[in-house]
Amino acid sequence: MEEGTETEGEYRESAGEVEGDQEAVSASDEGASDESADDLALDPAEYDIAEFGPAIKGVEDPDELEAVLAAEEGGEDRDNVKTLIESRIEKVTEDAEEGEDEIDPGELSTAELGNALQGIDDEKRLQEVLDAEEAGEDRSAATNLIENRIDSVQEEEEVGEIEVVPPEEKHPDLDHPTADKQYVKAIENGDYRDMWVYCETQAGELIDVSKEMLGKARELMDTYNDDYDADERVVAVLIGSDVEKHVEDVIAYGANVVVHHEDPRLERFQHKPYTELFCDMARWGGDPTAEKGPDEADWRDYDEPRYTVFPATNNGRDLSALVQGELDSGLASDCSDLYIEEAMISNPAKTGRPGTKKEFERVLHMKRPDFSGFEYSTILCLDNPTREFHPQGASVIPGSFDLPEPDHDREGEAIEHDFDLEADWLRVSVTDHDRLDEGVDLTGHDVVVAMGRGIGDDPTKGMELGLELADAFEDCGLGVSRGIVTGSYEFAGHVERYTAEERQIGETGQVVEPDLYIAAGISGAVQHKVGMDESETVIAVNTDPDARIRDFSDFFVEGDLFEVLPELTAALESGELDIGAVAADGGTSDD
């Protein structure tokens, strides 16, 4: 399925800007936040969106939640954080209303009565409220509200679940080329457990993103087990030639179980055999189309994984889409964060009945940048009344999570997967290969200077200024934003090689974590933020005071890079770099 597209297995939450920790705040804002933080049930400024969702669930008092909401509105004012707080206020209010035995319409205004009625689905109880209203004030607007609610409940009972008719039956006059695809049919009332992590190897070595995903999966499942009083595991998957040597390392990085398949013919990634092997591991010999569940196994007794996570590498993207399609589920690709919590959904395609809400539990929230570049969306893979969509699957952008420290004292279980590959799956073989030049690696530098669309007035001169600034540092690399790579700028030959795709920083480029990151003329799209968000200190130079990059910069210089960069270079060469002085000449600074 395409990235970011809502498909049958997915449901997209309302998109909104989700920003990381913002260090670029004024001193007065910090003081105001600190002064009131002690009075709050929790201080929203201390949390990013992934941490805040689980934390807010512990607050039960609507008044305390209102105070938290006010603190957020007076502070960072993040749309998605406010939505979480408002949803929590609605839930605790609904819970309190559901706990009341009776509704006295005489004590409620018409508007309050309308809100209270929405939580009542019992026709008998609604009739009692109607009788009480008619025997009391007998307000026409109030009686209409109650009667409408009774009619709505009766209609819901008559309609029942939404009947889903297969497209080939609904439109028999049309061609249905996908009707014969051999996808596994959804398992009815399946048993799903554990988080599975595909651990990719390249040239025989376990790549870093595999370790990053294991560390994140360990963190997620530890929290999951505490929240749900469960005992579910992290299951690592290794496929290839001589992958057994990585079993102990994979356990050290967080896996409870390692399922591995050895075959010398699989030294290099191949779509068909890798997909068939992963799916067979996930089903463990089960075939839902033949009403056959998984084979007996000492280490597992469920139908399929609850969650699957893949690296968003070239091979990982291919494998994740093929596996999730074969397992008849959805996929959120190129994610930058994951968390697990409940989701209250009102979409009738998911609840089965219009006008009702349903809480889905244990939902993997998969956060990814929107195509706009300036917002995040959170993808949910939810069941609907006639289908189960498991496992909930995601591919993860390399560098999104910290590389964990291995614990070689951890104990785990190794499972050797036995499966005969069909010869037809191995029709392609690599007879010879050559390694291309790896290109430019910006990840090891202490400082990175990145140039963006702000060079547009004079592209060659802009790149020259960036090179001069980079040369003034002892260990500095020069990178560019995607806007430079895909733009139609004309560069002189001596700088053109510095604008190639190999120097791109961002979601589809390199991910860097230097001590100092200088972004010149870069607006701050989410895709770029993914590539530099872990930098120790960020200095941004931009003529637009409202540029998005200001929100995640330590210093923001409002000014033209053609004027500011020469001053920075001169200050470095003289040994007297004063960012405040530069800001005074070139614009303003936020510390």
XYZ file of C-alpha atoms in Angstrom:
591
model
C 0.000 0.000 0.000
C 1.185 3.552 -0.604
C 2.725 5.594 2.147
C 0.308 7.739 4.114
C -2.753 6.445 2.247
C -5.830 5.434 4.219
C -6.587 1.865 3.289
C -9.003 -0.746 4.576
C -6.596 -1.688 7.336
C -5.838 1.831 8.465
C -7.550 4.728 10.166
C -5.889 8.132 10.322
C -6.249 10.346 13.354
C -6.768 14.030 12.701
C -3.421 15.408 11.653
C -1.823 18.160 13.624
C 1.517 19.596 14.317
C 3.448 17.489 16.808
C 6.667 19.059 17.872
C 9.520 17.747 19.953
C 11.010 19.377 23.010
C 11.337 23.051 22.223
C 14.409 24.566 23.743
C 14.014 27.918 21.951
C 11.695 29.606 24.459
C 12.053 33.000 26.042
C 13.168 33.402 29.608
C 9.830 34.940 30.581
C 7.956 31.902 29.210
C 10.201 29.568 31.154
C 9.605 31.499 34.350
C 5.838 31.464 33.953
C 5.895 27.745 33.328
C 8.072 27.022 36.332
C 5.953 29.187 38.644
C 2.741 27.189 38.045
C 4.170 23.738 37.363
C 4.051 22.687 41.022
C 0.286 23.234 41.113
C -0.413 20.988 38.129
C -1.267 17.293 38.182
C 1.361 17.070 35.441
C 3.265 19.726 33.520
C 2.689 19.287 29.751
C 5.873 21.205 28.954
C 7.896 18.278 30.321
C 6.507 15.805 27.775
C 6.633 15.243 24.042
C 3.515 13.797 22.388
C 4.614 10.156 22.654
C 5.212 10.439 26.413
C 2.255 12.707 27.122
C -0.443 10.295 25.866
C 0.284 7.595 28.487
C 0.918 10.178 31.233
C -2.425 11.982 30.871
C -4.302 8.713 31.439
C -3.367 8.911 35.104
C -5.315 12.150 35.688
C -8.961 11.533 36.644
C -10.105 14.951 37.929
C -11.730 17.175 35.238
C -10.667 20.338 37.094
C -7.041 19.200 37.155
C -7.276 18.377 33.460
C -8.658 21.844 32.745
C -5.644 23.302 34.551
C -3.281 21.181 32.451
C -5.085 22.369 29.304
C -4.726 25.996 30.391
C -1.009 25.447 31.019
C -0.540 24.022 27.522
C -2.505 26.870 25.921
C -0.384 29.373 27.804
C 2.837 27.550 26.965
C 3.761 25.617 23.827
C 0.116 25.509 22.656
C 0.515 22.262 20.657
C -2.664 21.271 18.831
C -2.262 17.500 19.323
C -1.467 17.848 23.024
C -4.584 19.977 23.515
C -6.622 17.389 21.626
C -5.350 14.657 23.961
C -6.269 16.715 27.037
C -9.715 17.583 25.691
C -10.361 13.922 24.830
C -9.341 12.957 28.357
C -11.677 15.599 29.837
C -14.510 14.233 27.709
C -13.798 10.664 28.787
C -13.626 11.303 32.530
C -16.745 13.458 32.285
C -18.587 10.700 30.411
C -17.417 8.125 32.960
C -18.741 10.283 35.783
C -22.074 10.726 34.024
C -22.372 7.001 33.324
C -21.811 6.352 37.009
C -24.847 8.386 38.015
C -27.952 6.305 38.690
C -30.495 8.913 37.654
C -30.838 12.057 35.602
C -33.154 14.716 37.001
C -34.047 16.858 33.966
C -35.352 19.586 36.283
C -31.799 20.225 37.518
C -30.335 20.538 34.012
C -30.527 23.159 31.307
C -31.628 21.968 27.879
C -28.025 21.988 26.643
C -26.791 20.050 29.695
C -29.615 17.551 29.270
C -28.673 17.018 25.627
C -25.075 16.223 26.597
C -26.187 13.859 29.374
C -28.506 11.939 27.042
C -25.694 11.052 24.642
C -24.265 8.605 27.154
C -27.536 6.673 27.606
C -28.373 3.745 25.308
C -31.062 2.176 27.513
C -34.522 2.928 26.051
C -36.248 2.237 29.374
C -34.054 4.717 31.219
C -34.626 7.341 28.529
C -38.385 6.870 28.893
C -38.052 7.482 32.632
C -36.247 10.762 31.932
C -38.990 11.736 29.481
C -41.689 10.964 32.063
C -39.854 13.065 34.634
C -39.588 16.003 32.245
C -43.266 15.836 31.292
C -44.290 15.642 34.953
C -42.060 18.605 35.772
C -41.282 21.648 33.646
C -42.399 19.916 30.436
C -40.137 22.021 28.206
C -40.836 21.364 24.543
C -37.154 21.615 23.593
C -36.198 19.158 26.339
C -38.917 16.628 25.458
C -37.889 16.833 21.799
C -34.296 16.062 22.751
C -35.312 13.025 24.800
C -37.716 11.725 22.134
C -35.054 12.151 19.440
C -32.589 10.202 21.567
C -35.153 7.402 22.031
C -35.735 7.308 18.262
C -31.987 7.183 17.652
C -31.510 4.238 20.041
C -34.428 2.379 18.437
C -32.965 2.948 14.955
C -29.572 1.690 16.083
C -31.159 -1.471 17.462
C -33.080 -2.015 14.221
C -30.116 -1.320 11.950
C -27.648 -3.300 14.043
C -24.225 -3.865 12.563
C -23.402 -2.439 9.139
C -23.674 -5.162 6.534
C -20.554 -5.333 4.397
C -21.064 -6.756 0.910
C -17.933 -7.873 -1.004
C -17.337 -5.625 -4.050
C -17.600 -8.535 -6.484
C -21.103 -9.242 -5.153
C -22.124 -5.612 -4.900
C -21.034 -4.850 -8.485
C -21.119 -8.138 -10.446
C -21.169 -6.237 -13.752
C -17.623 -4.916 -13.172
C -14.282 -6.653 -13.539
C -12.520 -7.385 -10.228
C -8.894 -8.195 -11.054
C -7.918 -8.375 -7.361
C -10.621 -10.886 -6.382
C -8.319 -13.878 -6.971
C -5.308 -12.540 -5.083
C -4.076 -15.190 -2.688
C -3.998 -13.061 0.432
C -4.647 -14.839 3.689
C -8.231 -14.325 4.802
C -8.767 -12.585 8.101
C -8.755 -14.867 11.112
C -12.025 -14.797 13.008
C -11.615 -14.042 16.723
C -7.878 -14.536 16.422
C -5.398 -14.621 19.256
C -2.627 -12.062 18.748
C 0.405 -11.461 20.958
C 3.943 -10.100 21.042
C 5.800 -7.464 19.039
C 7.844 -8.882 16.156
C 10.906 -6.984 14.908
C 12.531 -7.801 11.579
C 16.274 -7.477 12.148
C 17.918 -6.685 8.840
C 21.505 -7.623 8.073
C 23.674 -6.211 5.308
C 26.914 -7.810 4.150
C 26.517 -10.225 7.051
C 26.309 -7.528 9.740
C 23.367 -6.438 11.886
C 22.596 -2.838 10.887
C 22.077 -0.104 13.477
C 18.379 0.468 12.780
C 17.714 -3.153 13.767
C 19.279 -2.463 17.158
C 17.360 0.816 17.478
C 14.035 -0.945 16.832
C 14.833 -3.690 19.347
C 15.528 -1.089 22.027
C 12.271 0.737 21.283
C 10.307 -2.534 21.159
C 11.726 -3.526 24.546
C 10.642 -0.186 26.005
C 7.157 -0.439 24.463
C 6.489 -3.996 25.601
C 7.770 -3.380 29.129
C 5.277 -0.515 29.441
C 2.580 -2.583 27.712
C 2.995 -5.446 30.181
C 2.731 -3.060 33.130
C -0.343 -1.282 31.718
C -2.250 -4.427 30.778
C -0.907 -6.843 33.384
C 0.373 -9.017 30.541
C 3.456 -11.041 29.733
C 4.023 -10.413 26.043
C 7.421 -10.454 24.406
C 9.727 -8.947 21.825
C 10.305 -11.483 19.060
C 13.231 -10.838 16.706
C 13.269 -12.309 13.193
C 16.526 -13.131 11.387
C 16.509 -14.453 7.819
C 19.519 -15.105 5.612
C 22.850 -16.888 5.470
C 24.884 -17.243 8.664
C 22.468 -15.102 10.673
C 22.588 -17.434 13.674
C 25.761 -15.641 14.784
C 23.613 -12.585 15.616
C 21.231 -14.393 17.975
C 23.065 -13.470 21.189
C 23.444 -9.822 20.144
C 19.772 -9.553 19.239
C 18.839 -10.849 22.688
C 21.289 -8.396 24.270
C 19.538 -5.522 22.496
C 16.112 -6.469 23.855
C 14.596 -9.595 22.295
C 12.999 -12.326 24.422
C 12.819 -14.755 21.511
C 14.785 -14.959 18.259
C 13.281 -16.864 15.327
C 15.929 -17.441 12.660
C 16.073 -19.170 9.296
C 19.401 -20.197 7.804
C 19.910 -20.816 4.084
C 23.101 -20.090 2.112
C 20.970 -19.172 -0.908
C 19.579 -16.215 1.047
C 22.836 -14.338 1.469
C 21.183 -11.443 -0.364
C 17.664 -10.132 0.085
C 15.076 -11.597 -2.297
C 11.429 -10.562 -2.200
C 9.626 -13.854 -2.579
C 11.519 -16.206 -0.230
C 11.947 -13.573 2.506
C 8.225 -12.762 2.399
C 7.140 -16.412 2.464
C 9.520 -17.215 5.309
C 8.433 -14.280 7.491
C 4.747 -15.052 6.912
C 5.228 -18.723 7.700
C 7.016 -17.775 10.912
C 4.140 -15.444 11.792
C 1.493 -18.112 11.114
C 3.727 -20.958 12.239
C 2.249 -23.283 9.644
C -1.323 -22.101 10.160
C -3.583 -21.507 7.162
C -6.766 -19.553 7.996
C -8.247 -20.340 4.571
C -8.181 -24.030 5.483
C -9.536 -23.345 9.001
C -6.178 -24.434 10.391
C -4.503 -22.529 13.169
C -0.804 -22.454 14.032
C 1.029 -25.715 14.643
C 1.809 -26.732 18.194
C 4.936 -24.989 19.431
C 6.583 -24.838 22.823
C 7.303 -21.118 22.588
C 3.978 -19.722 21.296
C 0.273 -20.554 21.217
C -1.289 -17.653 19.280
C -2.401 -17.143 15.689
C -0.313 -14.179 14.548
C 1.786 -11.341 16.021
C 0.007 -8.399 17.606
C 2.523 -5.903 16.162
C 5.224 -6.099 13.477
C 8.024 -3.554 13.032
C 10.413 -3.290 10.068
C 13.251 -0.912 9.177
C 12.398 1.727 6.569
C 15.418 0.785 4.475
C 15.192 -0.170 0.807
C 14.840 -3.858 1.672
C 12.732 -3.225 4.766
C 10.217 -1.120 2.855
C 9.811 -3.882 0.282
C 9.469 -6.648 2.849
C 7.086 -4.774 5.164
C 4.586 -4.043 2.376
C 4.684 -7.612 1.050
C 4.381 -9.228 4.479
C 1.538 -7.008 5.694
C -0.335 -7.542 2.450
C 0.116 -11.297 2.670
C -1.015 -11.274 6.307
C -4.049 -9.224 5.218
C -3.369 -6.188 7.369
C -2.326 -2.530 7.090
C 1.027 -0.768 7.195
C 2.201 2.685 8.258
C 5.455 3.334 6.431
C 8.396 5.611 7.295
C 7.400 6.227 10.920
C 9.460 8.315 13.313
C 7.767 7.341 16.591
C 5.620 4.562 18.083
C 3.509 4.317 21.219
C 0.684 2.098 22.482
C -2.543 3.318 24.077
C -6.334 3.257 23.719
C -8.177 5.100 20.942
C -11.788 6.331 21.075
C -13.220 6.089 17.555
C -16.607 7.198 16.199
C -16.133 6.304 12.519
C -19.047 3.934 11.674
C -16.756 1.929 9.384
C -14.895 0.907 12.536
C -17.683 0.868 15.143
C -20.274 -0.822 12.939
C -23.036 1.586 13.971
C -23.478 5.267 13.146
C -23.599 7.723 16.010
C -21.711 5.501 18.437
C -18.218 5.500 19.865
C -15.975 2.531 20.479
C -12.772 2.352 22.472
C -10.061 0.250 20.851
C -7.453 -1.079 23.254
C -3.767 -1.850 22.787
C -3.535 0.223 19.619
C -0.105 0.886 18.138
C 0.028 4.599 17.329
C 2.409 5.066 14.408
C 3.612 8.646 13.948
C 4.964 9.769 10.571
C 5.623 13.070 8.766
C 2.910 14.238 6.389
C 3.658 14.894 2.740
C 3.202 18.598 3.488
C 6.441 18.430 5.444
C 5.120 20.562 8.300
C 2.841 18.229 10.238
C 2.752 14.732 11.664
C -0.029 12.227 11.225
C -0.676 9.281 13.502
C -1.730 6.111 11.695
C -3.864 3.482 13.434
C -4.483 -0.019 12.130
C -7.916 -0.877 13.546
C -10.278 -3.819 13.140
C -13.745 -3.219 11.775
C -16.938 -5.157 12.597
C -16.372 -7.764 9.864
C -12.584 -7.919 9.606
C -9.584 -8.254 11.882
C -6.451 -6.400 10.898
C -3.472 -7.953 12.625
C -0.628 -7.628 12.950
C -0.557 -3.840 13.269
C 2.517 -2.996 11.209
C 5.006 -0.142 10.816
C 8.316 0.572 9.151
C 10.674 2.874 11.063
C 13.011 5.542 9.699
C 16.617 4.742 10.672
C 17.853 7.058 13.416
C 14.399 7.682 14.886
C 15.283 5.959 18.163
C 18.373 5.933 20.342
C 20.838 3.118 19.889
C 20.461 1.072 23.114
C 23.290 -0.248 25.227
C 23.440 -4.054 24.849
C 22.943 -6.158 27.968
C 24.849 -9.353 27.325
C 23.566 -10.834 30.587
C 19.995 -10.929 29.221
C 18.587 -14.363 28.600
C 16.408 -15.303 25.663
C 15.199 -18.204 23.578
C 16.442 -19.087 20.083
C 14.028 -20.849 17.714
C 15.317 -22.387 14.490
C 12.725 -22.130 11.736
C 12.508 -25.135 9.421
C 10.898 -24.576 6.043
C 11.580 -25.931 2.560
C 11.938 -23.162 0.016
C 10.334 -23.768 -3.335
C 12.730 -23.589 -6.257
C 10.417 -21.203 -8.070
C 10.985 -18.638 -5.322
C 14.714 -18.527 -6.108
C 14.640 -17.859 -9.826
C 17.001 -14.882 -9.444
C 20.563 -15.315 -8.209
C 23.471 -12.848 -7.943
C 26.470 -14.153 -9.867
C 28.733 -11.167 -9.242
C 28.589 -7.801 -7.522
C 30.607 -4.672 -6.929
C 30.296 -2.148 -4.115
C 29.695 1.426 -5.251
C 31.349 4.412 -3.646
C 29.516 4.986 -0.366
C 29.448 8.729 -1.063
C 29.559 11.426 1.587
C 29.043 10.543 5.248
C 27.990 13.541 7.339
C 27.257 11.553 10.490
C 30.718 11.664 12.083
C 31.314 15.435 12.138
C 31.275 17.639 15.232
C 29.602 20.416 13.229
C 27.253 20.333 10.247
C 26.298 23.357 8.136
C 23.133 22.790 6.102
C 21.975 25.026 3.269
C 18.358 25.440 2.160
C 16.164 27.304 -0.299
C 17.259 30.628 1.171
C 20.177 30.584 -1.289
C 17.675 31.253 -4.107
C 18.737 34.862 -4.816
C 22.225 33.697 -5.785
C 22.538 29.880 -5.524
C 26.252 29.658 -6.284
C 27.171 32.489 -3.894
C 24.973 30.960 -1.190
C 26.753 27.608 -1.434
C 30.131 29.371 -1.426
C 29.220 31.100 1.846
C 28.206 27.749 3.322
C 31.527 26.190 2.285
C 33.498 29.093 3.755
C 31.661 28.744 7.067
C 32.229 24.972 7.119
C 35.954 25.464 6.408
C 36.222 27.807 9.405
C 35.452 24.901 11.741
C 37.986 22.204 12.539
C 35.621 19.286 11.822
C 32.575 20.263 9.802
C 30.492 18.741 7.016
C 28.287 20.577 4.523
C 24.777 19.261 3.894
C 21.685 20.436 2.038
C 17.939 20.234 2.413
C 15.713 18.324 0.010
C 14.654 21.652 -1.500
C 18.182 22.099 -2.883
C 18.340 18.554 -4.286
C 14.957 18.697 -6.026
C 15.007 22.403 -6.937
C 15.844 23.838 -10.353
C 18.782 25.948 -9.236
C 21.748 26.505 -11.526
C 25.131 26.169 -9.837
C 28.649 26.838 -11.033
C 30.705 23.702 -11.421
C 32.920 24.253 -8.384
C 29.944 24.082 -5.966
C 27.517 21.836 -7.852
C 28.951 18.628 -6.371
C 28.039 19.913 -2.892
C 24.341 20.016 -3.841
C 23.958 16.335 -4.763
C 21.465 13.970 -3.147
C 24.247 12.226 -1.207
C 24.471 15.338 1.017
C 20.737 15.571 1.690
C 19.742 15.655 5.371
C 16.305 14.477 6.406
C 13.820 11.633 6.348
C 14.943 10.365 2.939
C 18.554 11.408 3.411
C 21.123 11.255 6.185
C 20.338 11.511 9.908
C 22.984 13.519 11.763
C 23.615 14.230 15.457
C 26.448 16.797 15.592
C 27.387 18.924 18.563
C 26.459 21.992 16.489
C 24.008 22.204 13.581
C 23.732 25.422 11.564
C 20.673 25.603 9.302
C 20.891 28.466 6.809
C 17.784 29.316 4.802
C 15.903 26.166 5.843
C 12.212 26.487 6.707
C 12.019 23.435 9.005
C 9.803 20.841 7.331
C 9.159 17.758 9.467
C 11.119 15.598 7.018
C 14.185 17.762 7.589
C 13.614 17.861 11.347
C 13.778 14.042 11.410
C 17.308 14.236 9.993
C 18.784 16.669 12.539
C 16.519 16.679 15.594
C 19.098 14.980 17.843
C 21.715 17.691 17.285
C 23.110 19.061 20.554
C 22.799 22.743 19.613
C 20.879 24.175 16.646
C 21.424 27.627 15.141
C 18.947 28.677 12.453
C 19.325 31.624 10.086
C 16.154 32.690 8.273
C 14.490 35.862 7.056
C 11.060 34.579 8.109
C 10.449 35.147 11.840
C 7.676 32.537 11.762
C 9.726 29.811 10.057
C 8.936 26.418 11.551
C 12.593 25.722 12.297
C 12.482 28.433 14.968
C 10.417 26.084 17.147
C 13.253 23.561 17.470
C 16.303 25.837 17.393
C 18.409 26.900 20.357
C 19.347 30.142 18.591
C 17.295 31.766 15.840
C 18.882 34.575 13.827
C 16.303 36.524 11.852
C 18.304 37.733 8.910
C 19.532 37.100 5.389
C 22.046 34.271 5.195
C 24.017 36.314 2.632
C 24.667 38.854 5.424
C 24.764 36.598 8.497
C 27.036 33.757 7.304
C 30.008 36.026 6.465
C 29.802 37.486 9.982
C 29.772 34.022 11.520
C 32.757 33.002 9.402
C 34.698 36.146 10.313
C 33.946 35.653 14.003
C 35.164 32.061 13.876
C 38.356 32.972 12.059
C 39.075 35.711 14.586
C 38.345 33.356 17.459
C 35.644 35.628 18.863
C 32.351 33.983 18.012
C 29.512 35.793 19.809
C 26.119 34.598 18.592
C 24.430 37.463 20.430
C 26.502 40.038 18.541
C 25.804 38.335 15.245
C 22.119 38.326 16.071
C 22.243 42.028 16.892
C 23.712 42.785 13.476
C 21.781 40.257 11.445
C 18.480 40.014 13.225
C 17.115 38.668 16.493
C 18.109 35.751 18.659
C 16.105 33.401 20.848
C 18.101 31.644 23.518
